[in-house]
Tab-separated table of C-alpha atoms in Angstrom:
chain	number	residue	atom	x	y	z
A	1	MET	CA	18.828	5.034	47.825
A	2	TRP	CA	16.555	7.525	49.708
A	3	ILE	CA	14.172	4.381	50.522
A	4	ALA	CA	17.378	2.886	52.240
A	5	ILE	CA	18.320	6.303	53.649
A	6	SER	CA	14.172	6.463	55.531
A	7	ALA	CA	14.996	2.405	56.320
A	8	LEU	CA	18.400	3.522	58.435
A	9	ASN	CA	17.047	6.104	59.550
A	10	LEU	CA	13.878	3.906	61.094
A	11	ALA	CA	15.643	0.769	62.093
A	12	PHE	CA	17.961	3.873	63.698
A	13	ALA	CA	14.543	4.921	65.858
A	14	VAL	CA	13.351	1.566	66.707
A	15	MET	CA	16.954	0.140	68.010
A	16	LEU	CA	17.935	4.288	70.122
A	17	GLY	CA	14.216	3.987	71.553
A	18	ALA	CA	14.685	0.530	72.916
A	19	PHE	CA	17.437	1.815	74.485
A	20	GLY	CA	16.325	4.252	75.742
A	21	ALA	CA	13.592	2.236	77.619
A	22	HIS	CA	15.763	-0.952	78.516
A	23	GLY	CA	19.576	0.233	79.448
A	24	LEU	CA	18.855	4.402	79.897
A	25	LYS	CA	15.642	3.606	82.945
A	26	THR	CA	18.226	2.857	85.374
A	27	HIS	CA	21.284	5.325	84.587
A	28	ALA	CA	18.891	8.472	83.765
A	29	GLY	CA	16.498	11.435	86.084
A	30	GLU	CA	13.395	11.702	84.988
A	31	ALA	CA	14.480	15.125	82.249
A	32	GLN	CA	17.113	13.155	81.251
A	33	LEU	CA	14.639	9.889	79.774
A	34	ALA	CA	11.838	12.578	78.816
A	35	TRP	CA	14.863	14.286	76.689
A	36	TRP	CA	15.291	10.571	75.287
A	37	GLN	CA	11.731	10.078	74.717
A	38	THR	CA	11.457	13.694	73.707
A	39	ALA	CA	13.905	13.119	70.090
A	40	THR	CA	13.186	8.814	70.158
A	41	ASP	CA	9.316	10.465	69.252
A	42	TYR	CA	10.444	13.268	66.691
A	43	PHE	CA	12.831	10.710	64.885
A	44	PHE	CA	10.233	8.534	64.707
A	45	TYR	CA	7.934	11.461	62.761
A	46	HIS	CA	10.243	12.658	60.832
A	47	ALA	CA	11.767	9.131	59.667
A	48	LEU	CA	8.375	8.064	58.395
A	49	GLY	CA	7.909	11.624	57.019
A	50	LEU	CA	11.411	10.525	54.598
A	51	LEU	CA	10.793	7.911	54.296
A	52	ALA	CA	6.824	9.597	52.705
A	53	LEU	CA	9.367	11.721	50.246
A	54	ALA	CA	11.455	8.486	49.596
A	55	ILE	CA	8.247	6.764	47.631
A	56	LEU	CA	6.274	11.006	46.742
A	57	ALA	CA	9.907	11.038	44.302
A	58	ARG	CA	9.315	7.460	42.893
A	59	VAL	CA	5.662	8.261	42.278
A	60	ILE	CA	6.253	12.147	40.975
A	61	PRO	CA	9.653	12.318	39.593
A	62	GLU	CA	9.017	15.710	38.434
A	63	LEU	CA	8.600	16.641	42.184
A	64	PRO	CA	11.458	17.571	43.695
A	65	ILE	CA	12.481	16.149	46.720
A	66	LYS	CA	16.026	16.680	46.977
A	67	ALA	CA	16.382	19.899	49.576
A	68	SER	CA	14.032	18.215	51.500
A	69	PHE	CA	15.131	15.773	52.385
A	70	ILE	CA	18.635	16.632	53.239
A	71	LEU	CA	17.261	19.382	55.333
A	72	ILE	CA	15.129	17.304	56.997
A	73	GLN	CA	18.158	14.354	57.781
A	74	VAL	CA	20.306	16.912	59.560
A	75	GLY	CA	17.584	18.051	60.985
A	76	ILE	CA	16.639	15.663	62.206
A	77	PHE	CA	21.217	14.831	63.185
A	78	PHE	CA	21.556	18.270	65.578
A	79	PHE	CA	17.582	17.918	67.257
A	80	CYS	CA	17.415	14.240	68.350
A	81	GLY	CA	21.519	14.354	68.127
A	82	SER	CA	21.423	16.651	70.498
A	83	LEU	CA	18.560	15.861	72.722
A	84	TYR	CA	20.311	12.168	72.273
A	85	VAL	CA	24.323	13.451	74.272
A	86	MET	CA	22.398	15.546	76.114
A	87	ALA	CA	20.029	12.866	78.069
A	88	LEU	CA	23.697	10.700	78.041
A	89	GLY	CA	25.298	13.207	80.540
A	90	LEU	CA	26.971	15.490	77.745
A	91	PRO	CA	26.642	18.794	78.678
A	92	ARG	CA	23.584	20.316	78.850
A	93	ILE	CA	24.981	23.868	76.383
A	94	LEU	CA	24.896	21.240	73.481
A	95	GLY	CA	20.526	22.119	73.811
A	96	ALA	CA	21.343	24.859	72.321
A	97	ILE	CA	22.129	23.145	69.013
A	98	THR	CA	18.274	21.504	69.078
A	99	PRO	CA	16.007	24.534	68.128
A	100	ILE	CA	18.283	24.824	64.881
A	101	GLY	CA	17.331	21.124	64.262
A	102	GLY	CA	14.486	22.666	64.991
A	103	ALA	CA	14.560	24.199	62.292
A	104	LEU	CA	16.293	22.917	60.264
A	105	MET	CA	13.224	20.494	59.934
A	106	ILE	CA	10.537	22.661	59.298
A	107	THR	CA	12.109	24.375	56.950
A	108	GLY	CA	12.925	21.141	54.693
A	109	TRP	CA	8.719	20.926	54.927
A	110	LEU	CA	7.789	24.553	54.093
A	111	VAL	CA	10.928	23.488	50.474
A	112	LEU	CA	8.515	19.906	50.428
A	113	ALA	CA	5.106	22.306	50.325
A	114	TRP	CA	6.698	24.958	47.807
A	115	ASN	CA	7.574	22.439	45.818
A	116	ALA	CA	4.484	21.102	45.448
A	117	PHE	CA	3.275	24.679	45.048
A	118	LYS	CA	5.147	25.443	42.312
A	119	TYR	CA	4.501	21.742	41.035
A	120	VAL	CA	0.514	22.270	40.861
A	121	LYS	CA	0.460	25.510	38.760
């Protein structure tokens, strides 16, 4: 299941990146395009990270990844999602959600580090 979710994230990142590069350019301002690009970059990075987690779960099944995976996935939704909707013209107040998403992604990676340290012991 983790690999499938990772693959879907990567597919959506490609689609949204293509839309930003081709469909949004004529309708958005410079700031909106920058938000879109940032969202797409972070989407790709973290989708690849989720894929790495999914593979890690297969290689080291004793290492718990569920909490990290969920935190990162929800973080992607809030961080990237808020930037995408602002780039599409929705109110900039939605930018208040962006740091929550970033904090969730950071927490997900820190939880993974914590679990990895516990696993090595």
